[in-house]
Coordinates of C-alpha atoms and ligand atoms in Angstrom, one line a residue:
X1 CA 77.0 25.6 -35.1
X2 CA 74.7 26.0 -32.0
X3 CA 72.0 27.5 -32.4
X4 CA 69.7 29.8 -29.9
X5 CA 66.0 28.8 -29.4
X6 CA 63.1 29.4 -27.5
X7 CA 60.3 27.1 -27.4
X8 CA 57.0 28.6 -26.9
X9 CA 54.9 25.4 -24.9
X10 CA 56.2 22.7 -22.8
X11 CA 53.8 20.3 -23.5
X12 CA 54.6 17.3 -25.2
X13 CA 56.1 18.6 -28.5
X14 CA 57.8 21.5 -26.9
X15 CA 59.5 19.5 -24.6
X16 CA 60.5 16.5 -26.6
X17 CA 61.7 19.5 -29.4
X18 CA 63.3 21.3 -26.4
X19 CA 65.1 18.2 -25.5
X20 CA 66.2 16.5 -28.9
X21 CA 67.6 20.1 -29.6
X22 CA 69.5 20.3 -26.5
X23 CA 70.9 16.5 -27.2
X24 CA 72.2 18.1 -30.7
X25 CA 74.3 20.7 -28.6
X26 CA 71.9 23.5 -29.3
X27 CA 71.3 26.1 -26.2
X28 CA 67.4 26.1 -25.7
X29 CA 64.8 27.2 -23.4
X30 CA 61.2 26.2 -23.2
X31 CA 58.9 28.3 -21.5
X32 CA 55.1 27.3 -20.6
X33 CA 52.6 28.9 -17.9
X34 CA 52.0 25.5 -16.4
X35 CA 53.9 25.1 -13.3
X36 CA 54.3 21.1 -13.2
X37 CA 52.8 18.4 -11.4
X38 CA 53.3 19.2 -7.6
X39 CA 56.2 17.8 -5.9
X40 CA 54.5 16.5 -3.8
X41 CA 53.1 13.8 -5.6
X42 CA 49.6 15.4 -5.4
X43 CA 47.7 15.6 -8.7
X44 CA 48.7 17.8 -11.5
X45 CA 45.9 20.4 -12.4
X46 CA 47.7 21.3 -16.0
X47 CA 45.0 24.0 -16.9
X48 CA 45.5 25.2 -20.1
X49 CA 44.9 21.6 -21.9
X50 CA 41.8 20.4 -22.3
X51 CA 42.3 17.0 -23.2
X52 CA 45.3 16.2 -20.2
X53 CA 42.9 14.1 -18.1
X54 CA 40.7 12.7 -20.8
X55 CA 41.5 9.7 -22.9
X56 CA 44.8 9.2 -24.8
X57 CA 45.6 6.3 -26.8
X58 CA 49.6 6.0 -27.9
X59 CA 50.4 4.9 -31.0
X60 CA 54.0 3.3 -32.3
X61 CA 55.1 6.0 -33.6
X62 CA 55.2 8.4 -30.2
X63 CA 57.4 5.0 -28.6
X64 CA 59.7 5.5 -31.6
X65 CA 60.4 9.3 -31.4
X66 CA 61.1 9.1 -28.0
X67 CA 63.5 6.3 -27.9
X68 CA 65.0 8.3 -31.2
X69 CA 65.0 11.7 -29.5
X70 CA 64.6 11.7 -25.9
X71 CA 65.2 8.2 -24.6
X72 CA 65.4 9.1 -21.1
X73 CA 61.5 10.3 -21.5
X74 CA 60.8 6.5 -22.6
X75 CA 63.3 5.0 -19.7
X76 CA 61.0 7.1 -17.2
X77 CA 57.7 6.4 -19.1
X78 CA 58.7 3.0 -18.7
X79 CA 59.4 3.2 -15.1
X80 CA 55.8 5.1 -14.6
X81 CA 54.2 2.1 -15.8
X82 CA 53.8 2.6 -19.8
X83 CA 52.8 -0.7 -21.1
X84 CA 54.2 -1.4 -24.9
X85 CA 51.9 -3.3 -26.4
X86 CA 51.5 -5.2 -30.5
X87 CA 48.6 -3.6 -32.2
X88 CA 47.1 -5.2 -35.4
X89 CA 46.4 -3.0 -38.1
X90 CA 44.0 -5.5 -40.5
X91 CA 45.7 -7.5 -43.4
X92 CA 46.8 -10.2 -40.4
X93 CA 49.8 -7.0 -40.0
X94 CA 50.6 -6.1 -36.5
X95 CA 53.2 -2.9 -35.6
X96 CA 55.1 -3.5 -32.2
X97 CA 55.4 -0.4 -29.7
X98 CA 51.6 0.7 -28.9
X99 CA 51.6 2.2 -25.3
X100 CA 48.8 1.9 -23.2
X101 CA 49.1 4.8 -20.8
X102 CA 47.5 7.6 -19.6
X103 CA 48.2 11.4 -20.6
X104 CA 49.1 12.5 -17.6
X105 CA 51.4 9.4 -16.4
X106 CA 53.8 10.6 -20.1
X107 CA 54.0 14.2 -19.8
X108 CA 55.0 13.1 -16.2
X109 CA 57.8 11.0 -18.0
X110 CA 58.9 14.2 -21.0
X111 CA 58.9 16.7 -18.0
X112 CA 60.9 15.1 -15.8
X113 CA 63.5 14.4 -18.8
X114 CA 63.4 17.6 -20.0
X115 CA 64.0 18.7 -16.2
X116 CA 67.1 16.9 -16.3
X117 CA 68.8 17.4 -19.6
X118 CA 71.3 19.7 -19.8
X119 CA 71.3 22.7 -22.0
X120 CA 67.2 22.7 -22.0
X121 CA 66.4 25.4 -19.9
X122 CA 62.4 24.6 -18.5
X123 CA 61.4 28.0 -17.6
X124 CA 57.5 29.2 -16.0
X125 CA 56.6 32.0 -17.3
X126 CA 53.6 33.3 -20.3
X127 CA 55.2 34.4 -23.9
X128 CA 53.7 37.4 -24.5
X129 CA 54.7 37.7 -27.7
X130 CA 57.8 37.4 -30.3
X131 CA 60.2 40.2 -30.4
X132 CA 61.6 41.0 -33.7
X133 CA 64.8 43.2 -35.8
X134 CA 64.0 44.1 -38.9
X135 CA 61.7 41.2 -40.7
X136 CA 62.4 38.5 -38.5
X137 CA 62.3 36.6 -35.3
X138 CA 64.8 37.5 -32.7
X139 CA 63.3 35.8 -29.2
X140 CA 60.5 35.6 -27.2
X141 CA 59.0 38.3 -24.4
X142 CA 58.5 36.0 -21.1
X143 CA 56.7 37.9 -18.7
X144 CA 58.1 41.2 -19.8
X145 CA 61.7 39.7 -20.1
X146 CA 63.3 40.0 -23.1
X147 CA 64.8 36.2 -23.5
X148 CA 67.1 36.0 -27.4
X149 CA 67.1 33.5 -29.9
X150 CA 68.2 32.6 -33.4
X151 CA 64.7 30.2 -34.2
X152 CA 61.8 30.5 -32.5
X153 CA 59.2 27.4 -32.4
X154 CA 55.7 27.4 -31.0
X155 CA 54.4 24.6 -29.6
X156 CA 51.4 26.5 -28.2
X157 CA 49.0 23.5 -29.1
X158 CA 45.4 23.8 -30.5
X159 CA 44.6 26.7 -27.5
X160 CA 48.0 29.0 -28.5
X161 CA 46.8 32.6 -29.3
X162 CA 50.0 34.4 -29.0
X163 CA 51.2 34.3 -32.6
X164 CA 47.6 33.3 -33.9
X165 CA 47.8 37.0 -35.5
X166 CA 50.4 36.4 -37.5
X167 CA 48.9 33.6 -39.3
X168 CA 46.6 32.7 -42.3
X169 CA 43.1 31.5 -41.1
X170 CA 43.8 27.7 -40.6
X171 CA 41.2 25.3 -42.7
X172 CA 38.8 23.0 -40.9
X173 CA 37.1 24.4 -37.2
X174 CA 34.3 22.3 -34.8
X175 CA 33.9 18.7 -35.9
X176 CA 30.6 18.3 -34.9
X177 CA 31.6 15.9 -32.6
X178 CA 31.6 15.8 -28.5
X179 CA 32.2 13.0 -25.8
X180 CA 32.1 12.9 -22.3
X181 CA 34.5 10.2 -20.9
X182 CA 34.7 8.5 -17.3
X183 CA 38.6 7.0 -15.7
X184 CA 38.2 3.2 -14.3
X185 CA 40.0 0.6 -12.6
X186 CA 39.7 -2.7 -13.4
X187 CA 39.3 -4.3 -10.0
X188 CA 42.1 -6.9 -8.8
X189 CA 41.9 -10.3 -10.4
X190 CA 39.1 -9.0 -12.5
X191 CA 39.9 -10.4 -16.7
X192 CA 40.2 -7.9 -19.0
X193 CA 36.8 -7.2 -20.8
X194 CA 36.7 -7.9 -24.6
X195 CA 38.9 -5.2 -26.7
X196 CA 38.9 -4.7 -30.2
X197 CA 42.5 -4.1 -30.8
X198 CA 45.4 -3.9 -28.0
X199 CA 44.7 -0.5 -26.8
X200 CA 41.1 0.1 -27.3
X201 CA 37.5 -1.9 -27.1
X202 CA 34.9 -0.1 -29.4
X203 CA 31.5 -0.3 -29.9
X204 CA 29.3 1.5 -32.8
X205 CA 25.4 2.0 -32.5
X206 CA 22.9 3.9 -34.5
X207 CA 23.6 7.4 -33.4
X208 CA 26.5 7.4 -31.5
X209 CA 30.0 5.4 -30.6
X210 CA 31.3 4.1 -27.6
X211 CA 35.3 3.4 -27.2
X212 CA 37.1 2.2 -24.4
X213 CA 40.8 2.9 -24.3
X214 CA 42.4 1.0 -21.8
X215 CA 45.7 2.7 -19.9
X216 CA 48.4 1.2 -17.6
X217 CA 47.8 -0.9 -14.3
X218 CA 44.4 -1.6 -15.2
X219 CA 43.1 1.8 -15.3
X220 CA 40.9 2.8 -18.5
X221 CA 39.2 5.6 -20.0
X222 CA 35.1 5.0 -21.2
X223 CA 34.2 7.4 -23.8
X224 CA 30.6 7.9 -24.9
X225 CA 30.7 9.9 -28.5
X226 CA 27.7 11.8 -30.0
X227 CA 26.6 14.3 -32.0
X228 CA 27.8 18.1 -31.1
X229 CA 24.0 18.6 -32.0
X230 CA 22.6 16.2 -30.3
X231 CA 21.3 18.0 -27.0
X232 CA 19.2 15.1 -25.5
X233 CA 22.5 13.4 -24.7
X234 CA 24.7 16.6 -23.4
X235 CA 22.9 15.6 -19.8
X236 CA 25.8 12.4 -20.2
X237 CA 28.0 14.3 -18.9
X238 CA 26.0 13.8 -14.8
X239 CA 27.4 10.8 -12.9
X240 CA 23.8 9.5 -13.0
X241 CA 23.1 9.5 -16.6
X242 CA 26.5 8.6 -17.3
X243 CA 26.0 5.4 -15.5
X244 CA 22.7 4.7 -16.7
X245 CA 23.9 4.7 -20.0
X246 CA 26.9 2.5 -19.0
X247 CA 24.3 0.1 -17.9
X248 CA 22.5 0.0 -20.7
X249 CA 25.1 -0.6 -23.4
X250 CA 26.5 -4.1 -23.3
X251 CA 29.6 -3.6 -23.9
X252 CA 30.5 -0.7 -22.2
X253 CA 28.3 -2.7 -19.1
X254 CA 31.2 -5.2 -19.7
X255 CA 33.6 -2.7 -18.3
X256 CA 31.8 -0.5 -16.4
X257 CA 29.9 -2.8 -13.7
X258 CA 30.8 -2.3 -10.5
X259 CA 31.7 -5.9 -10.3
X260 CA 34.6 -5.0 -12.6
X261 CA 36.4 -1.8 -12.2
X262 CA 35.7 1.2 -9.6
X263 CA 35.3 4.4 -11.3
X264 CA 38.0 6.6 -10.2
X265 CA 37.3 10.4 -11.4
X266 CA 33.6 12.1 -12.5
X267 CA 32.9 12.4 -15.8
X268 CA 34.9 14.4 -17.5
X269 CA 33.1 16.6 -20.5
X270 CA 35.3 17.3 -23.1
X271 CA 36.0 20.8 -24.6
X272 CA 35.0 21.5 -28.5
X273 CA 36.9 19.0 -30.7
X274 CA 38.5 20.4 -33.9
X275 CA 39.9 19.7 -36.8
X276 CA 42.4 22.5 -37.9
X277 CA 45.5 22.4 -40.1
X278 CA 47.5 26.4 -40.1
X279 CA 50.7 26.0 -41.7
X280 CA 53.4 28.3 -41.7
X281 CA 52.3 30.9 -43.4
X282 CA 50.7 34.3 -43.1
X283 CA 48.0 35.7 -45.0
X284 CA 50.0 37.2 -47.5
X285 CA 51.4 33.7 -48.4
X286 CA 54.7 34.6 -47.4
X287 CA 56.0 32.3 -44.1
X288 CA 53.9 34.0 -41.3
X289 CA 57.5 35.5 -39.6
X290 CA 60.9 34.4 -40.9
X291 CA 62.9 32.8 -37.8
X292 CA 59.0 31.6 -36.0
X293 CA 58.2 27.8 -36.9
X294 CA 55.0 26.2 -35.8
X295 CA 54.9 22.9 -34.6
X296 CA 52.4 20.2 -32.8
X297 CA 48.7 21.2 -32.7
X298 CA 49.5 25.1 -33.0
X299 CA 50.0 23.3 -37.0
X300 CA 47.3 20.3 -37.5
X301 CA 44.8 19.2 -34.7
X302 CA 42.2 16.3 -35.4
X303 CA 39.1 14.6 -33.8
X304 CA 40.7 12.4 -31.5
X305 CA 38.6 8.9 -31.5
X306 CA 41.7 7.7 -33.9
X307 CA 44.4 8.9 -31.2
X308 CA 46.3 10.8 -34.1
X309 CA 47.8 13.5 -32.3
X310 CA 50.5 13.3 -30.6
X311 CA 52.0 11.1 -33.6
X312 CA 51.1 14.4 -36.4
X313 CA 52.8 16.2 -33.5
X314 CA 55.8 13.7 -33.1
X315 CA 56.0 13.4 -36.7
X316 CA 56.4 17.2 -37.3
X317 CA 59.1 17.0 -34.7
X318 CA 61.1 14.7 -36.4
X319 CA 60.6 17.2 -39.4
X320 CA 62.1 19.9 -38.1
X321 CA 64.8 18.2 -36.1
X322 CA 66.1 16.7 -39.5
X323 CA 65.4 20.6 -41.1
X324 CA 67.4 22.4 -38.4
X325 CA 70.6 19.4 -38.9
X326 CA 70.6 20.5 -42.6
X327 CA 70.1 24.3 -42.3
X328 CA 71.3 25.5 -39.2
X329 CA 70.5 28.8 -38.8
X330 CA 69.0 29.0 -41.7
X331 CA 66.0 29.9 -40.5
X332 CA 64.1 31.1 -43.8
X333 CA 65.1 27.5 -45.4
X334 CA 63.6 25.6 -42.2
X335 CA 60.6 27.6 -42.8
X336 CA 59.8 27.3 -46.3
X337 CA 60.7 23.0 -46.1
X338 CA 58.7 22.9 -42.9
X339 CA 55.6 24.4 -44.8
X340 CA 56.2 22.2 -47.7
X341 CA 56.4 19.3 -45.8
X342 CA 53.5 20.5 -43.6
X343 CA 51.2 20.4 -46.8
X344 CA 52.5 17.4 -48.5
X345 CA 52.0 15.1 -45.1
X346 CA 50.0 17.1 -42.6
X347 CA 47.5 18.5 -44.3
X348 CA 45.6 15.1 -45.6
X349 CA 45.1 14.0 -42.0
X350 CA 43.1 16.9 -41.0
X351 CA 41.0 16.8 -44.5
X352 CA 40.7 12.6 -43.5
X353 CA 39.3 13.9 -40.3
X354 CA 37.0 17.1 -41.8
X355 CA 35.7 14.2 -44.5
X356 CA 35.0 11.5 -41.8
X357 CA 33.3 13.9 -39.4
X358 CA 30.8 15.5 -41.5
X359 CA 29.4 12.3 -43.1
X360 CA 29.5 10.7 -39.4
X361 CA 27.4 13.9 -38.7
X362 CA 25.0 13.2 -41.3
X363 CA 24.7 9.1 -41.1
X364 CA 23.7 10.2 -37.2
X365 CA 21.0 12.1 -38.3
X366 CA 19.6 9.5 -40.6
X367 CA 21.1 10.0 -44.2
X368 CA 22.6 7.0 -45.7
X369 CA 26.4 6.5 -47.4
X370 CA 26.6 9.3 -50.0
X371 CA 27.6 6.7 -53.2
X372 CA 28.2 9.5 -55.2
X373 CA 30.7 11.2 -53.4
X374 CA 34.2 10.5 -52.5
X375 CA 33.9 7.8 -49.7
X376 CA 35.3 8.7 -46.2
X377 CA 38.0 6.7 -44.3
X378 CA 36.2 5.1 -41.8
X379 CA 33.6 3.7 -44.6
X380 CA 36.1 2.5 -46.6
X381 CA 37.4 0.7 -43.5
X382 CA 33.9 -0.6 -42.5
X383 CA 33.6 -2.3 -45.9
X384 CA 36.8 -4.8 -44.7
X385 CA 34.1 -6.5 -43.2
X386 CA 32.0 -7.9 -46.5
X387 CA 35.4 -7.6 -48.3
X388 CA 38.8 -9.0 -47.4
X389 CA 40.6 -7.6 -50.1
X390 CA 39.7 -4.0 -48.6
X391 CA 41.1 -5.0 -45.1
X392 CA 44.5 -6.3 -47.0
X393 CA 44.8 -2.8 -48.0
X394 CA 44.5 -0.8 -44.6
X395 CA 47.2 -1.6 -42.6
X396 CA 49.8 1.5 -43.5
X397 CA 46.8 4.0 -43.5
X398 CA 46.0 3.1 -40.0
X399 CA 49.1 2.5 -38.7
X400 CA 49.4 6.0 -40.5
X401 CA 52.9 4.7 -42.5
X402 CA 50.6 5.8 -45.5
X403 CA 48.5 9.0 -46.2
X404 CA 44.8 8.4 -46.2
X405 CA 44.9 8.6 -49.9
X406 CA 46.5 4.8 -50.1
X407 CA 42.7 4.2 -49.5
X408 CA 41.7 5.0 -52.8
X409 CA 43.5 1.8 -54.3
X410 CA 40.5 0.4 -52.6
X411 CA 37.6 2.9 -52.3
X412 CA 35.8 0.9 -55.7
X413 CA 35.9 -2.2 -54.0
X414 CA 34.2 -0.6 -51.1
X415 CA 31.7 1.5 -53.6
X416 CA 30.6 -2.1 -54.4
X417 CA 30.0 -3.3 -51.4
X418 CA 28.1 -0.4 -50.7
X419 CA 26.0 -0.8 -53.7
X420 CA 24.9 -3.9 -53.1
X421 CA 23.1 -3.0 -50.2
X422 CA 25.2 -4.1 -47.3
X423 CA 25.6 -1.5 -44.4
X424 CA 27.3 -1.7 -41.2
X425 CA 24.8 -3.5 -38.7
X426 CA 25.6 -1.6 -35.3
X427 CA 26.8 -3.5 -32.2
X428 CA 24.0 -4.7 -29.8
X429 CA 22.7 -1.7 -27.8
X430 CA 20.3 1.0 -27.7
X431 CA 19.9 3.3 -30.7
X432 CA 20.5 6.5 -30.3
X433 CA 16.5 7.8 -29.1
X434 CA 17.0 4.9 -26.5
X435 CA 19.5 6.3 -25.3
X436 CA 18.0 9.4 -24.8
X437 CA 15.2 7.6 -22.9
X438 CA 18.1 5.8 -20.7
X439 CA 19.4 9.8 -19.8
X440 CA 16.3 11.2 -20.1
X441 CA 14.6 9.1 -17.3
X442 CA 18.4 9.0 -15.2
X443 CA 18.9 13.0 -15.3
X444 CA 15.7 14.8 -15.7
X445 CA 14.8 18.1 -16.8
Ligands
FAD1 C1 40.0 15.4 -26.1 C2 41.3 15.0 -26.7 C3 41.7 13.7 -26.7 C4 42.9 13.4 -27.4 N1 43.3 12.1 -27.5 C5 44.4 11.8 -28.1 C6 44.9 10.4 -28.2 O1 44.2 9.5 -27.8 N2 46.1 10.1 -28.8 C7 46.8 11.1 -29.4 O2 47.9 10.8 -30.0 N3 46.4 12.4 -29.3 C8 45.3 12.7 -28.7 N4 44.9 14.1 -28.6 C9 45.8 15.1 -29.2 C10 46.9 15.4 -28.3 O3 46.4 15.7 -27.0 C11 47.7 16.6 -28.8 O4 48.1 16.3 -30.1 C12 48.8 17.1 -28.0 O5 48.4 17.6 -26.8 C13 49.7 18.1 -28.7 O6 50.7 18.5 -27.9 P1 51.3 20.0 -28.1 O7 52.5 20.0 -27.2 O8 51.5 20.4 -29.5 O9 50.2 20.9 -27.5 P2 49.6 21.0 -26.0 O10 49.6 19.7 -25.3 O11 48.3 21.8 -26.1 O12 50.7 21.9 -25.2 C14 50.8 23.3 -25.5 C15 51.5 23.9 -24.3 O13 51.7 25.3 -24.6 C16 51.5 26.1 -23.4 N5 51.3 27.5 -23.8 C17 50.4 27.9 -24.8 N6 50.5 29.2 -24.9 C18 51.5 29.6 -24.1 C19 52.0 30.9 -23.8 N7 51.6 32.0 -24.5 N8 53.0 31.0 -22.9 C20 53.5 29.9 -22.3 N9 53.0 28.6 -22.5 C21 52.0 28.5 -23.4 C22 50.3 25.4 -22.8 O14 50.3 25.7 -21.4 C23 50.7 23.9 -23.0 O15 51.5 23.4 -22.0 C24 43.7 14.4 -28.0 C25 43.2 15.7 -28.0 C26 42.0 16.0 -27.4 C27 41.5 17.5 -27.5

């Protein structure tokens, strides 16, 4: 049977929602306050979303949902210039169908296939709310408008407030995390600077991290990471003190000289950084509005040095397509399975990210590896490097084929190393306070 909906968000999980439901025969519209990139070519503002022009790294899975769901999104990414690329994932295992591309150059790709795909209706407008008869959903107000449906989804993202009433308080909040980041071009003939893996070079130091992800036609984003705390290095975010500290840390100064790329935007200082997981619920405990699903970052958002977005995003997508071909309208049993599934396989990635965070947060500020405590992620991972057996194991957690609790087959071996005394030597660089020094003495007070 076809079913009504109305997609709150045409971002990237609205729209590629919007248009696997259309291909399916359903009658949907998606409605979003952004207008679109101009037609003219000109560059697309996209207020609204934070993150649009900073950094995004593209993992398999986002490649595979598209050619699944919407592969006239892929045909155009393609055409814009996505580059598939093989990315290693430790234990000598390497997944096909990275993308290196950048934000702005795939929601250029989704929109213009969701523009063109009959029975998706992309509409501007800003849903004021849900309208409702008797205890459930029943459409969406656009504007004023009264527009019907038989499911309503939000794709609102991380930002959406208009059904944030309905909901249980999510788990999670600031990471304690910022960066500022900085768009390049590598210049013509120029070789491509050391990279740690296809899509990304990365550098840790004593206080703060350094990533590289590297886009299509050359062009690349340079992330510095520190410390939400950490006010000596807010001033990062001037073009001077940027560059300073470009300068200064040899392998970002691989990149960055001017011998080597041209920068191509001003630093861009990213918005607070979050980990949140809200599931569907309300709280009562009850599903926050029969007939209203929750989907994308409206549902998990996490720190995105690991570029895990758009793939928890994608992943809940494929959820709910596969919910909506077995139920229909249905709407109560779409609700309830989505929640279910939301705890059983979104949930963990947000509490990967909470754990990781806050003991990044403390190693910055000079406490060492808590031994006693459940180890995090990323020092699990950073153990690979004393013990090979460790790395053998952490191939479907990071290509995230396996929840972050497949670590703890090897969280003892990484306890041991640990124990012994090892810790991660950082990369060649200033610490942290020279660093400070480097902005300090660039930008000051
Ligand atoms: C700084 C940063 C860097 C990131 N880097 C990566 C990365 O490297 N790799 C990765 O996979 N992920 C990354 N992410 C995560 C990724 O950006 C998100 O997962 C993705 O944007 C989620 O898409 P979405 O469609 O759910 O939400 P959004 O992209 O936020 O889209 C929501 C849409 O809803 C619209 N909207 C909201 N409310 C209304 C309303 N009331 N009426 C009409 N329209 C409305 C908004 O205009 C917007 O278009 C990053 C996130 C951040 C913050």
């Amino acid at each position: 049977m076809v079913v009504k909906v109305a997609v709150i968000g045409g971002g990237p999980t609205g729209l590629v929602t919007g248009i696997a439901l259309a291909r399916r025969g359903h009658d949907v519209v998606a409605v979003d306050r952004d207008p679109g990139p101009p037609l003219d070519g000109g560059p697309w503002a996209r207020r609204g979303v934070m993150q649009f022009h900073h950094a995004h790294a593209f993992r398999p899975q986002v490649g595979e949902v598209l050619r699944a769901e919407a592969p006239a999104a892929w045909d155009a990414w393609l055409t814009l210039g996505a580059e598939p690329v093989e990315l290693a994932v430790g234990g000598g295992r390497v997944v096909p169908g990275a993308v290196r591309s950048r934000r702005e150059t795939f929601e250029r790709a989704v929109r213009a296939a969701a523009l063109e795909q009959p029975g998706l209706e992309v509409r501007l407008g800003h849903v004021d709310g849900v309208t409702t008869r008797g205890c459930r959903a029943r459409g969406v107000r656009i504007d004023g408008s009264d527009v019907e449906a038989d499911l309503v989804i939000d794709a609102s993202g991380r930002s959406g407030r208009v059904n944030r009433h309905l909901r249980a308080p999510g788990t999670g909040g600031e990471c304690g995390i910022a960066y500022v980041d900085r768009v390049y071009r590598l210049r013509p003939g120029v070789a491509t600077p050391p990279m740690t893996n296809a899509i990304a070079w990365q550098g840790t130091y004593a206080g703060y991290l350094v990533i590289v992800f590297l886009h299509e036609k050359g062009v690349f984003s340079a992330l510095i990471i520190r410390a939400t705390a950490d006010r000596a290095l807010v001033a990062l975010r001037h073009t001077r003190a940027f560059e300073a500290a470009a300068a200064a840390i040899p392998g970002l100064r691989a990149w960055t000289d001017p011998d080597v790329a041209e920068a191509v935007t001003d630093v861009l200082p990213g918005g607070p950084l979050l980990n949140v997981y809200r599931g569907q619920r309300g709280p009562s405990g009850e599903l926050a509005l029969p007939g209203l699903v929750f989907v994308g970052d409206s549902v998990c958002t996490t720190t995105p040095n690991f570029g895990r977005g758009l793939t928890t995003s994608l992943m809940q997508v494929g959820e709910l397509l596969c919910l909506v071909d077995v139920h229909g309208s249905d709407v109560e049993a779409i609700g309830e399975e989505l929640d279910a599934w939301d705890e059983a396989s979104m949930r963990p990635w947000v509490e990967d990210h909470v754990s990781m965070d806050h003991a990044l947060a403390r190693r910055w500020a000079g406490d060492d590896i808590d031994l006693s405590a459940r180890l995090p992620s990323d020092v699990i991972m950073m153990a690979a490097a004393q013990d090979p057996a460790i790395g053998q194991a952490l191939g479907p957690y990071l290509a995230m084929q396996a929840l972050p609790s497949s670590l703890g087959e090897v969280e003892e071996l990484a306890r041991t190393v640990y124990r012994a005394g090892w810790r991660p030597p950082p990369d060649p660089g200033p610490s942290r306070d020279e660093l400070a020094d480097v902005v300090a003495a660039a930008v000051p007070a």
